PDB file of C-alpha atoms in Angstrom:
ATOM      1  CA  MET A   5     -11.199   3.558  13.728  1.00  0.00           C
ATOM      2  CA  VAL A   6     -10.411  -0.137  12.771  1.00  0.00           C
ATOM      3  CA  MET A   7      -7.416   1.158  10.282  1.00  0.00           C
ATOM      4  CA  ASN A   8      -7.881  -0.874   7.057  1.00  0.00           C
ATOM      5  CA  GLU A   9      -6.189  -1.183   3.746  1.00  0.00           C
ATOM      6  CA  SER A  10      -9.073   1.078   2.162  1.00  0.00           C
ATOM      7  CA  ASN A  11      -8.582   3.743   4.697  1.00  0.00           C
ATOM      8  CA  GLU A  12      -4.168   2.629   4.076  1.00  0.00           C
ATOM      9  CA  ASN A  13      -4.621   3.650   0.382  1.00  0.00           C
ATOM     10  CA  TYR A  14      -6.114   6.972   0.667  1.00  0.00           C
ATOM     11  CA  LEU A  15      -3.808   8.686   3.626  1.00  0.00           C
ATOM     12  CA  GLU A  16      -0.456   7.471   0.693  1.00  0.00           C
ATOM     13  CA  THR A  17      -2.196   8.417  -1.265  1.00  0.00           C
ATOM     14  CA  ILE A  18      -2.609  11.758   0.688  1.00  0.00           C
ATOM     15  CA  LEU A  19       1.106  11.771   0.924  1.00  0.00           C
ATOM     16  CA  ILE A  20       2.227  10.693  -2.813  1.00  0.00           C
ATOM     17  CA  LEU A  21       0.087  14.051  -3.903  1.00  0.00           C
ATOM     18  CA  SER A  22       1.160  16.250  -0.609  1.00  0.00           C
ATOM     19  CA  HIS A  23       5.522  15.246  -2.266  1.00  0.00           C
ATOM     20  CA  ARG A  24       3.861  15.961  -5.559  1.00  0.00           C
ATOM     21  CA  LEU A  25       1.402  18.594  -5.751  1.00  0.00           C
ATOM     22  CA  GLY A  26       1.727  20.362  -1.976  1.00  0.00           C
ATOM     23  CA  ASN A  27      -1.315  21.304  -1.655  1.00  0.00           C
ATOM     24  CA  VAL A  28      -4.268  18.034  -1.425  1.00  0.00           C
ATOM     25  CA  ARG A  29      -7.588  18.496  -2.256  1.00  0.00           C
ATOM     26  CA  SER A  30     -10.979  15.911  -2.438  1.00  0.00           C
ATOM     27  CA  VAL A  31     -10.485  15.778  -6.274  1.00  0.00           C
ATOM     28  CA  ASP A  32      -7.027  15.013  -6.687  1.00  0.00           C
ATOM     29  CA  ILE A  33      -8.042  11.935  -4.541  1.00  0.00           C
ATOM     30  CA  ALA A  34     -10.709  11.094  -6.661  1.00  0.00           C
ATOM     31  CA  ASN A  35      -9.007  11.853  -9.702  1.00  0.00           C
ATOM     32  CA  GLU A  36      -5.558  10.112  -8.788  1.00  0.00           C
ATOM     33  CA  MET A  37      -7.560   7.100  -7.336  1.00  0.00           C
ATOM     34  CA  ASN A  38     -10.339   7.239 -10.037  1.00  0.00           C
ATOM     35  CA  PHE A  39     -13.070   6.874  -7.157  1.00  0.00           C
ATOM     36  CA  LYS A  40     -16.389   8.997  -7.454  1.00  0.00           C
ATOM     37  CA  LYS A  41     -15.904  12.363  -5.341  1.00  0.00           C
ATOM     38  CA  PRO A  42     -18.642  11.802  -3.101  1.00  0.00           C
ATOM     39  CA  SER A  43     -16.894   8.150  -2.566  1.00  0.00           C
ATOM     40  CA  VAL A  44     -13.516  10.061  -1.144  1.00  0.00           C
ATOM     41  CA  SER A  45     -16.048  13.114   0.998  1.00  0.00           C
ATOM     42  CA  VAL A  46     -17.039   9.602   2.637  1.00  0.00           C
ATOM     43  CA  ALA A  47     -14.148   8.726   3.504  1.00  0.00           C
ATOM     44  CA  MET A  48     -12.033  11.627   4.501  1.00  0.00           C
ATOM     45  CA  LYS A  49     -14.756  12.281   6.599  1.00  0.00           C
ATOM     46  CA  ASN A  50     -13.804  10.030   8.390  1.00  0.00           C
ATOM     47  CA  LEU A  51     -10.176  10.233   8.622  1.00  0.00           C
ATOM     48  CA  ARG A  52     -10.933  13.061   9.850  1.00  0.00           C
ATOM     49  CA  GLU A  53     -13.083  12.541  12.693  1.00  0.00           C
ATOM     50  CA  ASN A  54     -10.693   9.694  13.418  1.00  0.00           C
ATOM     51  CA  GLY A  55      -7.438  11.987  13.647  1.00  0.00           C
ATOM     52  CA  PHE A  56      -6.379  10.919  10.599  1.00  0.00           C
ATOM     53  CA  ILE A  57      -6.297  14.445   8.541  1.00  0.00           C
ATOM     54  CA  THR A  58      -7.611  17.751   9.019  1.00  0.00           C
ATOM     55  CA  VAL A  59      -9.101  20.065   6.339  1.00  0.00           C
ATOM     56  CA  ASP A  60      -8.168  23.753   6.503  1.00  0.00           C
ATOM     57  CA  THR A  61     -10.750  26.077   5.414  1.00  0.00           C
ATOM     58  CA  ASN A  62      -9.920  26.096   1.180  1.00  0.00           C
ATOM     59  CA  GLY A  63     -10.482  22.776   1.312  1.00  0.00           C
ATOM     60  CA  HIS A  64      -6.924  21.411   0.985  1.00  0.00           C
ATOM     61  CA  ILE A  65      -6.096  18.151   3.370  1.00  0.00           C
ATOM     62  CA  HIS A  66      -3.181  17.412   5.609  1.00  0.00           C
ATOM     63  CA  LEU A  67      -2.231  14.208   7.197  1.00  0.00           C
ATOM     64  CA  THR A  68      -1.816  14.052  11.397  1.00  0.00           C
ATOM     65  CA  ALA A  69       1.300  13.143  12.590  1.00  0.00           C
ATOM     66  CA  ALA A  70      -0.506   9.950  13.107  1.00  0.00           C
ATOM     67  CA  GLY A  71      -2.121  10.001   9.367  1.00  0.00           C
ATOM     68  CA  ARG A  72       1.469  10.546   8.432  1.00  0.00           C
ATOM     69  CA  ASN A  73       2.604   7.806  10.573  1.00  0.00           C
ATOM     70  CA  VAL A  74       0.223   5.691   8.810  1.00  0.00           C
ATOM     71  CA  ALA A  75       0.994   6.822   5.285  1.00  0.00           C
ATOM     72  CA  GLU A  76       4.679   6.784   5.474  1.00  0.00           C
ATOM     73  CA  THR A  77       4.932   3.084   6.862  1.00  0.00           C
ATOM     74  CA  ILE A  78       2.383   1.703   4.053  1.00  0.00           C
ATOM     75  CA  TYR A  79       4.410   3.750   1.467  1.00  0.00           C
ATOM     76  CA  GLU A  80       7.876   2.567   2.839  1.00  0.00           C
ATOM     77  CA  ARG A  81       5.603  -1.277   2.947  1.00  0.00           C
ATOM     78  CA  HIS A  82       5.568  -0.557  -1.038  1.00  0.00           C
ATOM     79  CA  THR A  83       8.342   1.120  -2.436  1.00  0.00           C
ATOM     80  CA  THR A  84      10.243  -1.708  -0.642  1.00  0.00           C
ATOM     81  CA  LEU A  85       8.529  -4.760  -1.257  1.00  0.00           C
ATOM     82  CA  THR A  86       8.135  -3.444  -5.509  1.00  0.00           C
ATOM     83  CA  ASN A  87      11.731  -2.665  -5.658  1.00  0.00           C
ATOM     84  CA  TRP A  88      12.530  -6.610  -4.560  1.00  0.00           C
ATOM     85  CA  LEU A  89      10.095  -8.348  -6.958  1.00  0.00           C
ATOM     86  CA  ILE A  90      11.697  -6.156  -9.272  1.00  0.00           C
ATOM     87  CA  LEU A  91      15.219  -7.163  -8.233  1.00  0.00           C
ATOM     88  CA  LEU A  92      13.785 -11.688  -8.308  1.00  0.00           C
ATOM     89  CA  GLY A  93      13.015 -10.282 -11.970  1.00  0.00           C
ATOM     90  CA  VAL A  94       8.965  -9.773 -12.117  1.00  0.00           C
ATOM     91  CA  ASP A  95       7.617  -7.329 -14.069  1.00  0.00           C
ATOM     92  CA  PRO A  96       7.757  -3.936 -12.729  1.00  0.00           C
ATOM     93  CA  LYS A  97       3.537  -2.938 -13.374  1.00  0.00           C
ATOM     94  CA  VAL A  98       2.941  -6.799 -11.571  1.00  0.00           C
ATOM     95  CA  ALA A  99       5.550  -5.791  -9.367  1.00  0.00           C
ATOM     96  CA  VAL A 100       3.159  -2.579  -8.332  1.00  0.00           C
ATOM     97  CA  GLN A 101       0.452  -4.469  -8.471  1.00  0.00           C
ATOM     98  CA  ASP A 102       1.836  -7.438  -5.827  1.00  0.00           C
ATOM     99  CA  ALA A 103       2.952  -5.625  -3.995  1.00  0.00           C
ATOM    100  CA  CYS A 104      -0.883  -3.051  -3.287  1.00  0.00           C
ATOM    101  CA  LYS A 105      -1.780  -6.623  -2.132  1.00  0.00           C
ATOM    102  CA  ILE A 106       0.936  -7.302   0.232  1.00  0.00           C
ATOM    103  CA  GLU A 107       2.226  -3.699   1.963  1.00  0.00           C
ATOM    104  CA  HIS A 108      -1.989  -3.809   4.174  1.00  0.00           C
ATOM    105  CA  ASP A 109      -1.377  -8.014   5.426  1.00  0.00           C
ATOM    106  CA  ILE A 110       2.438  -8.698   5.801  1.00  0.00           C
ATOM    107  CA  SER A 111       3.452  -8.168   9.473  1.00  0.00           C
ATOM    108  CA  VAL A 112       5.809  -6.163  11.449  1.00  0.00           C
ATOM    109  CA  GLU A 113       8.095  -9.504  11.761  1.00  0.00           C
ATOM    110  CA  THR A 114       7.697 -10.514   8.631  1.00  0.00           C
ATOM    111  CA  PHE A 115       8.766  -6.574   6.900  1.00  0.00           C
ATOM    112  CA  ASP A 116      11.714  -5.750   8.685  1.00  0.00           C
ATOM    113  CA  ALA A 117      13.306  -9.905   8.264  1.00  0.00           C
ATOM    114  CA  LEU A 118      12.591  -9.474   4.456  1.00  0.00           C
ATOM    115  CA  LYS A 119      14.328  -5.640   4.508  1.00  0.00           C
ATOM    116  CA  ARG A 120      17.085  -7.490   7.049  1.00  0.00           C
ATOM    117  CA  HIS A 121      17.371  -9.894   3.632  1.00  0.00           C
ATOM    118  CA  ILE A 122      17.837  -6.953   1.068  1.00  0.00           C
ATOM    119  CA  ARG A 123      20.285  -5.344   2.956  1.00  0.00           C
ATOM    120  CA  ALA A 124      21.674  -8.402   3.197  1.00  0.00           C
ATOM    121  CA  GLY A 125      22.885  -9.099  -0.639  1.00  0.00           C
ATOM    122  CA  GLY A 126      20.015 -11.132  -0.180  1.00  0.00           C
ATOM    123  CA  ALA A 127      17.349  -9.511  -2.760  1.00  0.00           C
ATOM    124  CA  GLY A 128      17.264 -11.491  -5.871  1.00  0.00           C
ATOM    125  CA  SER A 129      19.651 -14.384  -4.589  1.00  0.00           C
ATOM    126  CA  GLU A 130      21.319 -14.793  -7.865  1.00  0.00           C
ATOM    127  CA  SER A 131      23.728 -16.363  -6.416  1.00  0.00           C
ATOM    128  CA  ARG A 132      23.029 -18.876  -4.578  1.00  0.00           C
TER     129      ARG A 132
END
Protein backbone atom coordinates (compact mmCIF):
# COMPACT_ATOMS: atom_id res chain seq x y z
CA MET A 1 0.00 0.00 0.00
CA VAL A 2 1.32 3.40 -0.95
CA MET A 3 1.07 5.75 2.00
CA ASN A 4 -0.57 8.90 0.72
CA GLU A 5 -1.84 12.10 2.31
CA SER A 6 -5.34 10.72 2.78
CA ASN A 7 -4.13 7.59 4.59
CA GLU A 8 -1.78 9.65 6.74
CA ASN A 9 -4.65 11.97 7.70
CA TYR A 10 -6.85 9.02 8.68
CA LEU A 11 -4.11 7.52 10.85
CA GLU A 12 -3.34 10.86 12.47
CA THR A 13 -7.05 11.39 13.18
CA ILE A 14 -7.32 7.94 14.77
CA LEU A 15 -4.35 8.77 17.00
CA ILE A 16 -5.82 12.11 18.07
CA LEU A 17 -9.28 10.64 18.68
CA SER A 18 -7.87 7.72 20.65
CA HIS A 19 -6.25 10.22 23.03
CA ARG A 20 -9.42 12.28 23.25
CA LEU A 21 -12.08 9.54 23.34
CA GLY A 22 -10.31 6.34 24.27
CA ASN A 23 -12.27 4.18 21.85
CA VAL A 24 -12.54 5.25 18.23
CA ARG A 25 -15.26 4.20 15.79
CA SER A 26 -15.73 4.99 12.11
CA VAL A 27 -18.50 7.44 12.93
CA ASP A 28 -16.10 9.37 15.18
CA ILE A 29 -13.61 9.64 12.33
CA ALA A 30 -16.35 10.70 9.89
CA ASN A 31 -17.51 13.41 12.30
CA GLU A 32 -13.99 14.66 13.03
CA MET A 33 -12.93 14.81 9.38
CA ASN A 34 -16.35 15.91 8.11
CA PHE A 35 -16.52 12.93 5.73
CA LYS A 36 -19.40 10.63 4.92
CA LYS A 37 -19.36 7.33 6.79
CA PRO A 38 -19.19 5.16 3.62
CA SER A 39 -15.98 6.95 2.57
CA VAL A 40 -14.48 6.33 6.00
CA SER A 41 -15.55 2.67 5.89
CA VAL A 42 -13.71 2.14 2.60
CA ALA A 43 -10.60 3.82 3.99
CA MET A 44 -10.74 1.74 7.18
CA LYS A 45 -11.02 -1.44 5.13
CA ASN A 46 -7.90 -0.44 3.17
CA LEU A 47 -5.96 0.45 6.31
CA ARG A 48 -7.03 -2.79 8.02
CA GLU A 49 -6.13 -4.96 5.01
CA ASN A 50 -2.70 -3.32 4.87
CA GLY A 51 -1.95 -3.81 8.55
CA PHE A 52 -2.23 -0.24 9.82
CA ILE A 53 -5.32 -0.74 12.00
CA THR A 54 -7.35 -3.46 13.64
CA VAL A 55 -11.07 -3.37 14.35
CA ASP A 56 -12.41 -5.27 17.36
CA THR A 57 -15.79 -6.98 17.69
CA ASN A 58 -17.29 -3.76 19.10
CA GLY A 59 -16.22 -1.79 16.04
CA HIS A 60 -13.45 0.04 17.87
CA ILE A 61 -10.50 0.96 15.69
CA HIS A 62 -6.96 0.50 17.01
CA LEU A 63 -3.65 1.45 15.43
CA THR A 64 -1.16 -1.35 14.89
CA ALA A 65 2.53 -0.66 15.55
CA ALA A 66 2.95 0.29 11.87
CA GLY A 67 -0.13 2.52 11.96
CA ARG A 68 0.96 4.18 15.20
CA ASN A 69 4.41 4.85 13.74
CA VAL A 70 2.95 6.66 10.72
CA ALA A 71 0.38 8.52 12.85
CA GLU A 72 2.93 9.71 15.40
CA THR A 73 5.32 10.85 12.67
CA ILE A 74 2.62 12.90 10.96
CA TYR A 75 1.34 14.28 14.28
CA GLU A 76 4.86 15.34 15.30
CA ARG A 77 5.33 17.07 11.96
CA HIS A 78 1.95 18.78 12.28
CA THR A 79 2.52 20.10 15.79
CA THR A 80 6.12 21.12 15.18
CA LEU A 81 5.32 22.91 11.93
CA THR A 82 2.24 24.61 13.40
CA ASN A 83 4.15 25.89 16.42
CA TRP A 84 7.09 27.05 14.28
CA LEU A 85 4.81 28.95 11.89
CA ILE A 86 3.06 30.62 14.82
CA LEU A 87 6.46 31.64 16.24
CA LEU A 88 7.22 33.20 12.87
CA GLY A 89 4.11 35.35 13.26
CA VAL A 90 1.66 33.38 11.13
CA ASP A 91 -1.95 33.55 12.29
CA PRO A 92 -2.67 30.33 14.24
CA LYS A 93 -5.56 29.29 11.96
CA VAL A 94 -3.40 29.76 8.87
CA ALA A 95 -0.49 27.99 10.59
CA VAL A 96 -2.64 24.90 11.25
CA GLN A 97 -3.83 24.81 7.63
CA ASP A 98 -0.35 25.32 6.18
CA ALA A 99 1.22 22.77 8.53
CA CYS A 100 -1.34 20.21 7.38
CA LYS A 101 -0.26 20.75 3.77
CA ILE A 102 3.48 20.75 4.49
CA GLU A 103 3.53 17.75 6.87
CA HIS A 104 2.84 15.27 4.07
CA ASP A 105 5.46 16.52 1.64
CA ILE A 106 8.43 17.59 3.73
CA SER A 107 11.39 15.23 3.57
CA VAL A 108 12.83 13.56 6.66
CA GLU A 109 16.10 15.43 6.05
CA THR A 110 14.42 18.84 5.89
CA PHE A 111 12.17 18.16 8.88
CA ASP A 112 15.14 17.00 10.97
CA ALA A 113 17.07 20.16 9.97
CA LEU A 114 14.08 22.29 10.92
CA LYS A 115 13.84 20.62 14.35
CA ARG A 116 17.60 21.19 14.92
CA HIS A 117 17.16 24.85 13.95
CA ILE A 118 14.23 25.29 16.34
CA ARG A 119 16.14 23.59 19.21
CA ALA A 120 19.10 25.88 18.56
CA GLY A 121 16.85 28.89 19.17
CA GLY A 122 16.42 29.92 15.57
CA ALA A 123 12.66 29.48 15.44
CA GLY A 124 11.75 33.09 14.86
CA SER A 125 15.08 34.52 13.75
CA GLU A 126 14.07 37.79 15.49
CA SER A 127 17.65 38.56 16.54
CA ARG A 128 19.07 38.46 13.00
